[in-house]
Coordinates of C-alpha atoms in Angstrom, one line a residue:
Chain A
M1 CA 112.3 125.1 52.7
G2 CA 109.1 125.3 54.6
G3 CA 109.0 128.8 55.9
S4 CA 109.3 130.0 59.5
L5 CA 108.1 128.7 62.9
N6 CA 104.4 129.5 63.3
I7 CA 101.5 128.7 65.7
N8 CA 100.8 125.4 63.9
H9 CA 104.2 124.2 64.7
L10 CA 103.9 125.1 68.3
M11 CA 100.5 123.4 68.5
F12 CA 102.2 120.3 67.0
L13 CA 104.9 120.5 69.7
G14 CA 102.2 120.9 72.3
Q15 CA 100.5 117.8 71.2
G16 CA 103.9 116.0 71.3
A17 CA 104.4 117.2 74.9
L18 CA 100.9 115.8 75.8
W19 CA 102.0 112.4 74.4
T20 CA 105.2 112.6 76.4
I21 CA 103.1 113.2 79.6
G22 CA 100.7 110.4 78.5
L23 CA 103.5 108.0 77.9
S24 CA 105.2 108.9 81.2
L25 CA 101.9 108.2 83.0
I26 CA 101.6 104.8 81.2
G27 CA 105.2 104.0 82.3
L28 CA 104.6 105.2 85.8
I29 CA 101.3 103.3 86.3
G30 CA 102.2 100.1 84.4
G31 CA 105.7 100.1 85.8
G32 CA 104.4 101.0 89.3
I33 CA 102.0 98.0 89.4
A34 CA 104.6 95.6 88.0
G35 CA 107.3 97.1 90.1
F36 CA 105.2 96.6 93.3
I37 CA 104.9 92.9 92.4
I38 CA 108.6 92.7 91.7
A39 CA 109.4 94.4 95.1
L40 CA 107.2 91.8 96.9
C41 CA 108.8 89.0 94.9
R42 CA 112.3 90.2 95.8
I43 CA 111.6 89.7 99.5
S44 CA 109.4 86.6 99.1
P45 CA 110.0 83.7 101.5
S46 CA 110.4 81.4 98.4
R47 CA 114.0 81.2 97.1
V48 CA 112.9 80.5 93.6
V49 CA 110.6 83.6 93.4
R50 CA 113.4 85.7 94.9
L51 CA 116.0 84.5 92.4
L52 CA 113.6 84.9 89.4
S53 CA 112.7 88.4 90.3
A54 CA 116.4 89.3 91.0
G55 CA 117.2 87.9 87.6
Y56 CA 114.6 90.1 86.0
V57 CA 115.9 93.2 87.7
Q58 CA 119.5 92.4 86.8
L59 CA 118.6 91.7 83.2
I60 CA 116.5 94.8 82.6
Q61 CA 118.9 97.1 84.5
G62 CA 121.7 95.8 82.3
T63 CA 119.8 96.5 79.1
P64 CA 119.4 100.0 77.5
L65 CA 115.8 101.1 77.2
L66 CA 116.5 101.8 73.5
V67 CA 117.3 98.1 73.0
I68 CA 114.1 97.1 74.8
M69 CA 112.1 99.4 72.5
F70 CA 113.8 97.9 69.4
L71 CA 113.0 94.4 70.7
T72 CA 109.3 95.0 71.2
Y73 CA 108.7 97.1 68.1
F74 CA 111.0 95.4 65.5
G75 CA 111.6 92.1 67.2
L76 CA 108.1 91.0 68.1
P77 CA 106.7 91.3 64.5
T78 CA 109.3 88.7 63.4
L79 CA 107.7 86.3 65.9
G80 CA 104.3 87.1 64.3
L81 CA 103.2 89.7 66.8
T82 CA 102.7 93.2 65.3
V83 CA 102.4 96.0 67.8
S84 CA 101.7 99.7 67.4
P85 CA 104.3 102.3 68.3
L86 CA 102.2 103.3 71.4
T87 CA 101.9 99.7 72.6
A88 CA 105.6 99.0 72.0
A89 CA 106.7 102.2 73.8
G90 CA 104.2 101.7 76.6
A91 CA 105.2 98.1 77.1
S92 CA 108.9 98.8 77.0
L93 CA 108.7 101.6 79.4
T94 CA 106.6 99.4 81.8
I95 CA 109.2 96.6 81.6
Y96 CA 112.0 99.1 82.2
V97 CA 110.3 101.1 85.0
A98 CA 109.2 98.0 86.8
A99 CA 112.8 96.8 87.3
Y100 CA 113.9 100.1 88.8
L101 CA 110.9 100.9 90.9
G102 CA 110.8 97.3 92.1
E103 CA 114.4 97.7 93.3
I104 CA 113.8 101.1 94.9
W105 CA 110.7 99.8 96.7
R106 CA 112.4 96.6 97.8
G107 CA 115.0 98.8 99.5
C108 CA 112.3 101.0 101.1
I109 CA 110.4 98.0 102.5
Q110 CA 113.6 96.5 103.9
S111 CA 114.6 99.7 105.4
V112 CA 111.7 99.6 107.8
P113 CA 113.6 98.6 111.0
R114 CA 113.8 94.9 111.7
P115 CA 112.2 95.3 115.2
Q116 CA 109.0 96.5 113.5
W117 CA 108.7 93.2 111.8
E118 CA 109.4 91.3 115.0
A119 CA 106.9 93.3 117.0
A120 CA 104.2 92.5 114.4
E121 CA 105.2 88.9 114.4
G122 CA 105.1 88.8 118.2
L123 CA 101.5 90.0 118.0
A124 CA 100.6 87.0 115.9
L125 CA 99.9 89.0 112.7
S126 CA 100.0 86.9 109.5
R127 CA 102.6 87.8 106.9
V128 CA 100.0 89.6 104.8
Q129 CA 98.8 91.6 107.8
R130 CA 102.3 92.5 108.8
M131 CA 102.9 93.8 105.3
T132 CA 99.7 95.7 104.8
K133 CA 99.2 97.1 108.3
V134 CA 102.7 97.6 109.7
I135 CA 105.4 97.6 107.0
L136 CA 103.9 99.1 103.9
P137 CA 102.4 102.2 105.5
Q138 CA 105.9 103.0 106.8
A139 CA 107.6 102.0 103.6
V140 CA 105.4 104.4 101.6
R141 CA 106.7 107.3 103.5
I142 CA 110.3 106.3 102.9
A143 CA 109.6 105.5 99.2
T144 CA 107.9 108.7 98.2
P145 CA 110.9 111.0 97.6
P146 CA 112.9 108.5 95.5
T147 CA 109.8 107.5 93.6
V148 CA 109.0 111.1 92.6
G149 CA 112.6 111.6 91.8
F150 CA 112.6 108.6 89.5
M151 CA 109.6 110.1 87.6
V152 CA 112.0 112.6 86.2
Q153 CA 113.9 109.8 84.6
I154 CA 110.7 108.3 83.2
I155 CA 109.8 111.6 81.6
K156 CA 113.2 112.0 80.0
N157 CA 113.3 108.4 78.9
T158 CA 110.1 108.7 77.0
S159 CA 112.1 110.5 74.3
L160 CA 113.5 107.2 73.3
A161 CA 110.1 106.2 72.0
S162 CA 110.8 108.4 69.0
V163 CA 113.0 105.7 67.6
V164 CA 110.0 103.4 67.1
G165 CA 108.1 106.2 65.4
F166 CA 106.0 107.2 68.3
V167 CA 105.3 111.0 68.0
E168 CA 106.0 112.4 71.4
L169 CA 107.8 115.7 72.2
A170 CA 111.3 114.8 70.8
R171 CA 109.9 113.1 67.7
S172 CA 107.5 116.1 66.9
G173 CA 110.6 118.3 67.2
Q174 CA 112.4 116.2 64.7
I175 CA 109.5 116.3 62.3
I176 CA 109.2 120.1 62.5
N177 CA 112.9 120.5 62.0
N178 CA 112.8 118.3 58.9
S179 CA 110.6 120.9 57.3
L180 CA 112.0 124.2 58.8
F181 CA 115.6 123.2 59.3
E182 CA 116.2 125.4 62.4
P183 CA 117.7 122.8 64.6
F184 CA 119.1 125.1 67.3
L185 CA 115.9 127.0 67.8
I186 CA 113.6 123.9 67.7
Y187 CA 115.7 121.7 69.9
A188 CA 116.1 124.6 72.4
I189 CA 112.3 124.9 72.6
I190 CA 112.2 121.1 73.1
A191 CA 114.7 121.3 75.9
V192 CA 112.8 124.1 77.6
I193 CA 109.6 122.1 77.5
Y194 CA 111.3 119.0 78.9
F195 CA 112.8 121.2 81.6
A196 CA 109.4 122.7 82.4
L197 CA 108.0 119.2 82.8
C198 CA 110.8 117.8 84.9
Y199 CA 111.7 120.7 87.1
P200 CA 108.5 120.9 89.1
V201 CA 108.7 117.1 89.7
S202 CA 112.2 117.3 90.9
R203 CA 111.3 120.2 93.2
I204 CA 108.5 118.2 94.7
S205 CA 110.9 115.3 95.2
R206 CA 113.4 117.5 97.0
R207 CA 110.7 119.1 99.2
L208 CA 109.5 115.6 100.2
E209 CA 113.0 114.6 101.0
A210 CA 113.6 117.6 103.2
R211 CA 110.3 117.0 105.0
D212 CA 110.5 113.2 105.7
G213 CA 114.1 112.2 105.3
P214 CA 116.9 112.4 107.8
V215 CA 118.6 115.8 108.1
R216 CA 121.2 116.1 105.4
P217 CA 122.6 118.9 103.3
I218 CA 120.6 119.6 100.1
I219 CA 122.8 119.9 97.1
E220 CA 121.3 122.3 94.6
T221 CA 121.9 121.0 91.1
A222 CA 119.1 122.8 89.3
Chain B
M1 CA 91.1 89.2 137.3
R2 CA 92.5 87.3 134.4
K3 CA 90.6 84.4 133.0
I4 CA 92.7 81.3 133.0
S5 CA 91.8 79.2 130.0
N6 CA 92.2 75.4 129.5
P7 CA 94.7 74.6 132.3
P8 CA 96.3 71.3 131.2
T9 CA 97.0 69.7 134.6
N10 CA 99.9 71.2 136.4
S11 CA 102.4 71.1 133.6
P12 CA 104.7 74.1 133.4
V13 CA 103.8 77.0 131.1
V14 CA 107.2 77.2 129.7
S15 CA 109.8 74.4 129.7
L16 CA 113.3 74.3 128.1
K17 CA 115.1 71.0 128.1
D18 CA 118.8 70.7 127.1
V19 CA 118.5 73.6 124.5
H20 CA 121.5 74.1 122.3
K21 CA 121.9 77.0 119.8
S22 CA 124.8 78.3 117.9
F23 CA 125.2 81.4 115.6
D24 CA 127.7 80.0 113.1
K25 CA 130.5 78.8 115.2
L26 CA 129.6 80.8 118.3
K27 CA 127.8 78.6 120.9
V28 CA 125.2 80.8 122.5
L29 CA 123.1 78.2 124.4
D30 CA 124.9 75.2 125.6
G31 CA 122.3 72.9 127.2
V32 CA 119.8 75.2 128.9
D33 CA 117.1 73.8 131.2
F34 CA 114.5 75.6 133.1
E35 CA 110.7 75.6 133.7
V36 CA 108.2 78.3 134.5
D37 CA 105.0 77.4 136.4
R38 CA 101.7 79.1 136.1
G39 CA 101.7 82.4 137.8
E40 CA 105.4 82.4 138.4
V41 CA 107.8 85.2 137.7
L42 CA 111.2 84.1 136.5
A43 CA 114.0 86.6 136.2
I44 CA 117.0 85.7 133.9
I45 CA 120.2 87.6 134.7
G46 CA 123.7 87.3 133.5
R47 CA 126.5 89.2 131.7
S48 CA 126.1 90.5 128.1
G49 CA 126.6 87.5 125.8
S50 CA 125.7 84.9 128.4
G51 CA 122.7 83.8 126.2
K52 CA 119.9 85.2 128.3
S53 CA 118.2 87.2 125.6
T54 CA 118.6 84.4 123.1
A55 CA 117.0 82.0 125.5
L56 CA 114.1 84.3 125.9
R57 CA 113.7 84.8 122.1
C58 CA 113.7 81.0 121.6
I59 CA 110.6 80.7 123.7
D60 CA 108.7 82.8 121.2
R61 CA 110.5 81.1 118.2
F62 CA 112.2 84.3 117.2
E63 CA 115.3 82.1 117.1
T64 CA 115.3 78.4 116.1
I65 CA 117.2 76.0 118.2
D66 CA 119.7 73.4 117.1
S67 CA 118.7 70.7 119.6
G68 CA 116.7 70.1 122.8
E69 CA 113.1 70.8 123.4
I70 CA 111.0 73.8 124.2
V71 CA 107.3 73.5 125.2
V72 CA 105.3 76.7 125.7
C73 CA 101.6 76.5 126.7
G74 CA 101.4 73.1 125.1
H75 CA 103.0 74.2 121.9
R76 CA 106.1 72.2 120.9
V77 CA 108.2 75.2 119.8
N78 CA 110.9 73.3 118.0
D79 CA 108.4 71.2 116.1
P80 CA 108.6 72.1 112.4
K81 CA 104.8 71.8 112.2
L82 CA 104.3 74.3 114.9
N83 CA 101.4 76.7 114.5
L84 CA 103.5 79.8 114.9
R85 CA 100.5 82.2 115.1
A86 CA 98.8 80.1 117.8
L87 CA 102.0 80.1 119.9
R88 CA 102.3 83.9 119.5
Q89 CA 98.7 84.4 120.6
D90 CA 99.5 82.7 123.8
V91 CA 102.8 84.5 124.4
G92 CA 103.2 88.3 124.7
I93 CA 106.6 89.8 124.2
V94 CA 107.9 93.2 125.0
F95 CA 111.2 94.5 123.6
Q96 CA 114.0 96.8 124.8
S97 CA 113.2 99.3 122.1
Y98 CA 109.4 99.3 122.6
N99 CA 108.7 98.9 118.9
L100 CA 105.4 100.6 118.8
F101 CA 104.2 101.2 115.3
P102 CA 105.0 104.9 114.6
H103 CA 102.3 105.4 112.0
L104 CA 99.5 104.4 114.3
T105 CA 98.0 106.1 117.4
I106 CA 98.4 104.3 120.7
E107 CA 94.8 103.1 120.5
E108 CA 95.4 101.8 116.9
N109 CA 98.6 100.1 118.1
I110 CA 96.6 98.3 120.7
I111 CA 93.5 97.2 118.7
L112 CA 95.5 96.2 115.6
A113 CA 96.2 92.6 116.7
P114 CA 92.9 91.9 118.5
C115 CA 90.9 93.1 115.5
S116 CA 93.0 91.5 112.8
V117 CA 94.1 88.3 114.5
K118 CA 91.3 87.5 116.9
R119 CA 88.6 89.2 114.9
V120 CA 87.3 91.1 117.9
G121 CA 84.8 93.8 116.9
K122 CA 86.2 97.4 116.8
A123 CA 84.0 98.7 119.5
Q124 CA 84.9 95.9 121.8
A125 CA 88.6 96.2 121.0
K126 CA 88.5 99.9 121.8
E127 CA 86.9 99.3 125.1
Q128 CA 89.5 96.8 125.9
A129 CA 92.2 99.2 124.8
Q130 CA 91.0 101.7 127.4
Q131 CA 91.1 99.0 130.0
V132 CA 94.7 97.9 129.3
L133 CA 95.8 101.5 129.1
A134 CA 94.3 102.1 132.5
Q135 CA 96.2 99.1 133.7
V136 CA 99.5 100.8 132.7
G137 CA 98.3 104.3 133.7
L138 CA 98.1 105.8 130.2
E139 CA 94.3 106.2 129.8
D140 CA 94.8 109.8 128.6
K141 CA 97.2 108.8 125.7
L142 CA 94.7 106.9 123.6
H143 CA 94.9 109.2 120.6
Q144 CA 98.5 110.3 120.7
Y145 CA 101.2 108.9 118.4
P146 CA 104.2 107.0 119.9
E147 CA 106.7 109.8 119.2
Q148 CA 104.6 112.1 121.4
L149 CA 105.3 109.9 124.4
S150 CA 108.3 109.6 126.7
G151 CA 110.3 106.4 126.6
G152 CA 108.7 105.1 129.7
Q153 CA 105.3 105.8 128.4
Q154 CA 106.0 104.1 125.1
Q155 CA 107.2 101.1 127.0
R156 CA 104.1 101.0 129.1
A157 CA 102.0 101.4 125.9
A158 CA 103.9 98.4 124.4
I159 CA 103.1 96.4 127.5
A160 CA 99.4 97.4 127.1
R161 CA 99.5 96.3 123.5
S162 CA 100.7 92.9 124.5
L163 CA 98.2 92.6 127.2
A164 CA 95.3 93.3 124.8
M165 CA 96.0 89.9 123.2
Q166 CA 95.4 88.3 126.7
P167 CA 98.5 86.2 126.6
K168 CA 99.1 83.3 128.9
V169 CA 102.7 84.2 129.5
M170 CA 104.6 87.5 129.0
L171 CA 108.2 87.8 128.0
F172 CA 110.2 90.9 128.8
D173 CA 113.5 91.4 127.0
E174 CA 115.5 94.0 129.0
V175 CA 112.5 96.3 128.8
T176 CA 114.1 99.0 131.0
S177 CA 117.6 99.1 129.5
A178 CA 116.9 102.1 127.3
L179 CA 115.3 104.2 130.1
D180 CA 116.6 106.5 132.8
P181 CA 116.1 105.5 136.4
E182 CA 112.9 107.6 136.9
L183 CA 111.2 106.1 133.7
T184 CA 112.5 102.7 134.7
G185 CA 110.6 103.0 137.9
E186 CA 107.3 103.6 136.3
V187 CA 107.7 100.6 133.9
L188 CA 108.7 98.4 136.8
K189 CA 105.6 99.4 138.8
V190 CA 103.5 98.2 135.9
I191 CA 105.2 94.9 135.8
E192 CA 104.9 94.6 139.5
A193 CA 101.1 95.1 139.3
L194 CA 101.0 92.4 136.6
A195 CA 102.9 90.0 138.8
A196 CA 100.4 90.7 141.6
N197 CA 97.6 89.8 139.3
G198 CA 99.1 86.4 138.8
M199 CA 100.5 86.9 135.2
T200 CA 103.2 84.3 134.3
M201 CA 106.3 86.2 133.3
V202 CA 109.8 85.6 132.1
M203 CA 112.0 88.6 132.2
V204 CA 115.6 89.2 131.2
T205 CA 116.7 92.1 133.3
H206 CA 119.7 94.1 134.6
E207 CA 117.7 95.5 137.5
M208 CA 119.0 93.3 140.4
G209 CA 116.9 95.1 143.0
F210 CA 113.8 94.5 141.0
A211 CA 114.6 90.9 140.3
R212 CA 115.0 90.4 144.0
G213 CA 111.8 92.2 144.7
I214 CA 109.4 90.4 142.4
A215 CA 111.0 87.3 141.0
D216 CA 109.8 84.0 142.4
R217 CA 112.9 82.4 141.0
V218 CA 116.1 83.7 139.5
V219 CA 118.1 82.1 136.7
F220 CA 121.8 83.1 136.4
M221 CA 123.1 82.4 133.0
H222 CA 126.8 82.0 132.3
R223 CA 128.5 80.9 129.1
G224 CA 125.2 79.7 127.6
R225 CA 124.2 77.5 130.5
V226 CA 122.0 77.9 133.6
H227 CA 124.8 78.4 136.1
E228 CA 122.7 78.9 139.1
I229 CA 118.9 78.8 139.7
G230 CA 116.9 79.3 142.8
S231 CA 114.8 81.8 144.8
A232 CA 115.7 85.5 144.8
A233 CA 117.9 84.6 147.8
I234 CA 120.7 83.4 145.6
L235 CA 121.3 87.1 144.7
T236 CA 122.3 87.8 148.3
S237 CA 124.0 84.5 149.0
P238 CA 125.3 83.1 145.7
A239 CA 126.6 79.6 145.7
T240 CA 129.0 80.0 142.8
P241 CA 131.9 82.5 142.5
E242 CA 130.7 83.6 139.1
L243 CA 127.3 84.8 140.5
A244 CA 129.1 86.3 143.5
Q245 CA 131.3 88.3 141.2
F246 CA 128.3 89.3 139.0
V247 CA 126.1 90.5 141.8
G248 CA 129.2 92.1 143.5
T249 CA 129.7 94.3 140.5
G250 CA 126.0 94.5 139.5
L251 CA 124.7 95.9 142.7

């Protein structure tokens, strides 16, 4: 078959890794913006808005990301809407991340102690002022460690984009393996690169938790 | 000292008429009546669960009532069309747990509401912050964060934060219950000075000596009702056995 692993193969893997990072950022930014809106909707004074956003979260959390990818890439064209692999992967990831970050952030906002809301209300601040000036600044501190931790999930989940033909790290490994047929070597390299991407992020998350969170034992899993 | 704005005749600043309130099946307020006049200091005492804190919180609409009427500074508090923010500009409330905003300095805590609610300029608000902090004896803590202050100092800062909105009436909800006797003393001194300046105040308190010292009138609540009301003298010569028993164990 196609010879042995050379620098060109590694360059190709590197390019795939860059797309993995790119797709992760798309998921984080898109999902972050949508997730923030979801979090606010989940605690809205309007019952309808609360129910709709809760329904969205339940629906997405109960659907595998793989299926969401299939739906956007293969399903939308049957409705007359053709999307590129990048668009399909980016949109799916955004939809998926929004549900999880929305729920994480809702919890963080609600974990700001109730008396803080009351004190802000007692000072005649409007709902928007209470949110932006009193609650959110405190919620951000609480939210940082779990959010950074969830980024690890995003990075790993981008590998599913390979099923819609998007050439990120996992897909580029498959392509190289198809010509070299050295699965153990190549997938080991892929695993190491994923680990190299995820490990620093999870270290940061743990550091943040140790700094801001309540005192609790740190369970080393890495 | 304080500027008294739009005095509408001699009507009371706070009035509760036949107020009822239940949490699920538990009746907390069972027909509460009392009034507070301008410049008056009213102390509400009673056992835990007697409804005294709930009554206080109803005044600032932190609790809604089932029936009856509450009027505060001309606002009909139980009216569904109540302008809640207008009510809360007229009413200052201080809580047992201080509730300063931990991510803001003391100065930022104090100027937040004047700047964002009343649209006071920053320079003017800062000047005023200095003034109210001097009033509570904390002028040197302007740039510290709440966690750097003792409990008593935090509570005084919380009082200053309320004062900066120039409320027409102040509510105190067991503001010294989380403090040791020494820190309690410094907070009570601040409240005493406010009383001397003519601030209208309603305070739920466990400090019987203090209630006797500064309250113009004392309300004794028992089982969701005003069981006894009168001058501070009722604490030394109670008319009902319930109050006698309460002050007997309370003093």
